[in-house]
CSV table of C-alpha atoms in Angstrom, one decimal:
chain,number,residue,atom,x,y,z
A,1,ALA,CA,13.8,181.2,60.7
A,2,HIS,CA,14.7,178.1,62.9
A,3,GLU,CA,11.5,177.7,64.2
A,4,GLU,CA,10.0,178.4,60.4
A,5,ASP,CA,12.4,175.6,59.8
A,6,ARG,CA,11.5,173.5,62.4
A,7,MET,CA,7.5,173.7,61.2
A,8,SER,CA,8.5,172.9,57.6
A,9,ASP,CA,9.4,169.2,59.3
A,10,GLU,CA,6.3,168.6,60.7
A,11,ILE,CA,2.5,168.3,59.7
A,12,LYS,CA,-0.4,167.9,62.5
A,13,LEU,CA,-2.6,165.2,61.9
A,14,GLY,CA,-5.6,163.1,63.8
A,15,ARG,CA,-6.2,159.8,64.1
A,16,LEU,CA,-7.0,158.5,60.2
A,17,SER,CA,-9.0,155.6,58.8
A,18,ARG,CA,-8.5,153.6,55.8
A,19,ASP,CA,-10.4,150.6,53.9
A,20,LEU,CA,-10.0,147.4,52.8
A,21,PRO,CA,-12.9,146.6,51.0
A,22,ALA,CA,-13.9,143.1,49.6
A,23,THR,CA,-11.7,141.5,52.1
A,24,GLN,CA,-11.2,137.4,52.2
A,25,ILE,CA,-12.4,136.8,55.9
A,26,GLN,CA,-11.5,133.2,57.3
A,27,ILE,CA,-13.9,132.8,59.9
A,28,ARG,CA,-13.0,129.9,62.6
A,29,ALA,CA,-15.3,127.4,63.4
A,30,ALA,CA,-16.2,126.9,67.0
A,31,THR,CA,-15.1,123.8,68.9
A,32,ALA,CA,-17.2,121.9,71.9
A,33,ASP,CA,-14.6,123.7,73.7
A,34,ASP,CA,-14.8,127.1,72.8
A,35,SER,CA,-17.8,128.9,71.6
A,36,THR,CA,-16.0,132.1,70.8
A,37,ILE,CA,-16.5,133.4,66.9
A,38,ARG,CA,-12.7,134.0,65.5
A,39,LEU,CA,-11.8,135.5,62.4
A,40,GLU,CA,-8.8,136.1,60.1
A,41,PHE,CA,-8.1,138.7,57.6
A,42,PRO,CA,-6.3,141.3,56.2
A,43,ALA,CA,-6.9,144.7,57.7
A,44,SER,CA,-4.4,146.9,55.8
A,45,SER,CA,-2.0,147.3,53.3
A,46,GLU,CA,0.4,149.6,50.7
A,47,THR,CA,-2.2,150.8,48.7
A,48,PRO,CA,-2.0,154.6,48.1
A,49,VAL,CA,-4.9,156.9,49.2
A,50,GLU,CA,-5.5,160.0,48.8
A,51,ARG,CA,-5.5,162.5,51.3
A,52,TRP,CA,-5.9,166.3,51.5
A,53,PHE,CA,-2.0,166.4,52.2
A,54,GLY,CA,-1.1,164.1,49.0
A,55,THR,CA,-1.1,160.5,48.5
A,56,GLU,CA,-0.7,158.5,51.5
A,57,ILE,CA,1.0,154.8,51.8
A,58,LEU,CA,1.1,153.4,54.8
A,59,SER,CA,4.9,150.9,54.8
A,60,HIS,CA,4.3,147.3,55.5
A,61,ASP,CA,8.3,147.2,56.2
A,62,LYS,CA,9.5,145.7,59.2
A,63,ASP,CA,9.4,148.0,62.3
A,64,ALA,CA,7.2,150.5,60.3
A,65,ILE,CA,4.0,149.4,62.5
A,66,ARG,CA,4.0,150.0,65.8
A,67,MET,CA,2.5,146.7,67.4
A,68,GLN,CA,2.5,147.5,71.1
A,69,ARG,CA,-1.1,147.7,71.4
A,70,VAL,CA,-1.5,144.3,70.0
A,71,LYS,CA,1.5,143.0,72.4
A,72,ASP,CA,-0.5,144.4,75.3
A,73,GLY,CA,-3.8,142.8,74.1
A,74,ALA,CA,-5.1,146.6,73.9
A,75,LEU,CA,-6.1,146.3,69.9
A,76,PRO,CA,-10.1,146.8,70.2
A,77,LEU,CA,-12.3,145.4,67.4
A,78,LEU,CA,-15.3,148.1,67.0
A,79,PHE,CA,-18.1,148.8,64.4
A,80,ASN,CA,-17.7,151.3,62.1
A,81,HIS,CA,-15.1,153.2,64.0
A,82,ASN,CA,-17.3,153.8,67.4
A,83,TRP,CA,-15.2,153.4,70.1
A,84,ASN,CA,-18.5,153.1,72.1
A,85,ASP,CA,-19.4,150.1,70.0
A,86,PRO,CA,-16.6,147.3,70.9
A,87,ILE,CA,-17.3,144.1,69.1
A,88,GLY,CA,-14.2,142.0,70.4
A,89,MET,CA,-10.3,142.6,70.4
A,90,VAL,CA,-7.7,141.6,68.4
A,91,ASP,CA,-5.4,138.9,69.2
A,92,ASN,CA,-2.9,138.8,67.2
A,93,ALA,CA,-1.3,140.7,64.0
A,94,ARG,CA,1.8,140.1,61.7
A,95,VAL,CA,2.6,141.4,58.3
A,96,MET,CA,2.4,138.9,55.5
A,97,GLY,CA,2.7,139.8,51.7
A,98,LYS,CA,3.1,143.6,52.4
A,99,ARG,CA,-0.3,143.4,54.4
A,100,LEU,CA,-1.3,143.4,57.9
A,101,HIS,CA,-3.0,140.3,59.1
A,102,VAL,CA,-5.1,140.2,62.6
A,103,ASP,CA,-6.6,137.3,64.3
A,104,VAL,CA,-9.7,138.8,66.3
A,105,HIS,CA,-12.3,137.7,68.6
A,106,PHE,CA,-15.7,138.7,68.8
A,107,PHE,CA,-17.1,139.3,72.4
A,108,ASP,CA,-19.8,136.8,73.8
A,109,THR,CA,-22.4,139.7,73.6
A,110,ALA,CA,-25.9,140.4,71.8
A,111,ARG,CA,-24.5,143.4,70.0
A,112,ALA,CA,-21.0,141.4,69.0
A,113,ARG,CA,-23.4,138.5,67.9
A,114,GLU,CA,-25.6,140.4,65.7
A,115,VAL,CA,-22.3,141.8,63.7
A,116,ALA,CA,-20.8,138.3,63.4
A,117,ALA,CA,-24.3,137.5,61.4
A,118,MET,CA,-23.5,140.3,59.1
A,119,VAL,CA,-20.6,139.4,58.5
A,120,GLU,CA,-21.1,135.8,58.0
A,121,GLY,CA,-24.1,137.2,55.7
A,122,GLY,CA,-21.7,138.6,53.4
A,123,MET,CA,-20.2,142.2,54.7
A,124,ARG,CA,-16.6,142.4,54.2
A,125,ASN,CA,-15.7,146.2,54.7
A,126,VAL,CA,-12.6,146.0,56.6
A,127,SER,CA,-11.1,149.6,58.3
A,128,ILE,CA,-8.3,150.4,60.7
A,129,GLY,CA,-7.8,153.5,63.1
A,130,TYR,CA,-4.3,154.7,62.9
A,131,GLU,CA,-1.8,157.2,63.7
A,132,LEU,CA,0.8,158.4,61.6
A,133,HIS,CA,4.1,159.0,63.3
A,134,GLU,CA,6.9,159.9,60.7
A,135,VAL,CA,6.5,160.1,56.8
A,136,THR,CA,8.8,160.0,54.3
A,137,GLU,CA,7.6,162.7,51.8
A,138,ASP,CA,8.4,162.5,48.0
A,139,ALA,CA,7.6,166.4,47.0
A,140,LYS,CA,7.7,165.5,43.0
A,141,ARG,CA,5.0,162.8,43.6
A,142,ASN,CA,3.4,164.7,46.4
A,143,THR,CA,3.4,161.4,47.9
A,144,TRP,CA,3.6,160.6,52.0
A,145,ILE,CA,5.7,157.1,52.7
A,146,ALA,CA,4.2,156.4,56.5
A,147,THR,CA,7.6,155.0,58.0
A,148,ASP,CA,6.2,155.0,61.5
A,149,TRP,CA,2.9,153.8,62.1
A,150,GLY,CA,0.5,152.7,65.1
A,151,VAL,CA,-2.7,151.2,64.7
A,152,HIS,CA,-5.0,152.0,66.9
A,153,GLU,CA,-8.4,150.0,66.2
A,154,VAL,CA,-10.0,147.5,63.4
A,155,SER,CA,-13.6,147.9,62.6
A,156,PHE,CA,-15.9,146.3,60.3
A,157,ALA,CA,-17.7,149.2,58.4
A,158,THR,CA,-20.8,149.3,56.5
A,159,ILE,CA,-19.7,152.1,54.3
A,160,PRO,CA,-15.8,152.3,53.3
A,161,ALA,CA,-14.7,155.7,53.8
A,162,ASP,CA,-14.0,158.2,51.4
A,163,PRO,CA,-10.3,159.4,52.5
A,164,THR,CA,-10.8,162.8,50.4
A,165,VAL,CA,-13.0,164.5,52.3
A,166,GLY,CA,-11.5,163.3,55.8
A,167,TYR,CA,-13.7,160.9,57.1
A,168,GLY,CA,-12.3,158.7,59.8
A,169,ARG,CA,-10.6,161.6,61.7
A,170,THR,CA,-11.8,161.0,65.1
A,171,GLY,CA,-13.2,163.6,67.6
A,172,ASP,CA,-10.6,163.1,70.0
A,173,GLY,CA,-9.4,166.9,69.4
A,174,HIS,CA,-6.1,165.9,69.6
A,175,ASP,CA,-3.6,166.0,67.0
A,176,ARG,CA,-0.4,164.8,67.0
A,177,VAL,CA,2.3,166.0,65.4
A,178,VAL,CA,4.1,163.6,62.5
A,179,ARG,CA,7.6,164.2,61.4
A,180,ILE,CA,8.3,165.0,57.8
A,181,LYS,CA,12.0,163.2,56.3
A,182,PRO,CA,12.5,164.0,52.7
A,183,ALA,CA,13.2,161.4,50.6
A,184,GLU,CA,16.6,160.5,49.1
A,185,PRO,CA,16.5,160.8,45.4
A,186,GLU,CA,18.1,157.4,44.8
A,187,SER,CA,15.9,155.6,47.1
A,188,ILE,CA,12.7,157.0,45.5
A,189,GLN,CA,10.8,154.0,44.3
A,190,PRO,CA,7.0,153.4,43.3
A,191,ALA,CA,5.1,151.4,45.7
A,192,ALA,CA,3.7,148.1,44.4
A,193,GLN,CA,-0.1,148.1,44.1
A,194,ALA,CA,-1.6,145.5,46.5
A,195,ALA,CA,-3.7,142.9,44.7
């Protein structure tokens, strides 16, 4: 019975992605000393997303997001979540107004300049690839609030993902065990929709 109880407290998930369409991207002008193309934009929010396991909300509370990859300078900027198509790096990230804002720079390559031209031309679909580590379950609302999660990459995407069909679950073949905590009845409050 103990093993059955343990299994009910966990779920196995691979990497996920979610989009933030129509993002306001600020392009920083290059200087005479630095021709690097730099951008600042929100990459994620607390907007509820329908998944096969229920409605998922990424908490942007203090300490909910694992930022070690950013601190280590190891968070890539990709095109369409393709790990074989890196176009830059994330230099910094911070939570502001329940959104994860990132500062990125493009590599000085022909491919990165091609994508930068698409962004300058109006492509505004931004997406993150991430993993859940712990969620709080509100069974009555079939809602899962990610209280411990980590960003693995930020992407510019040509077509926003459809989270209801599992797009964004990368083929690394390694599902992670995600801890599930039941919500305290008095602490359940509806999440605010992102503007």
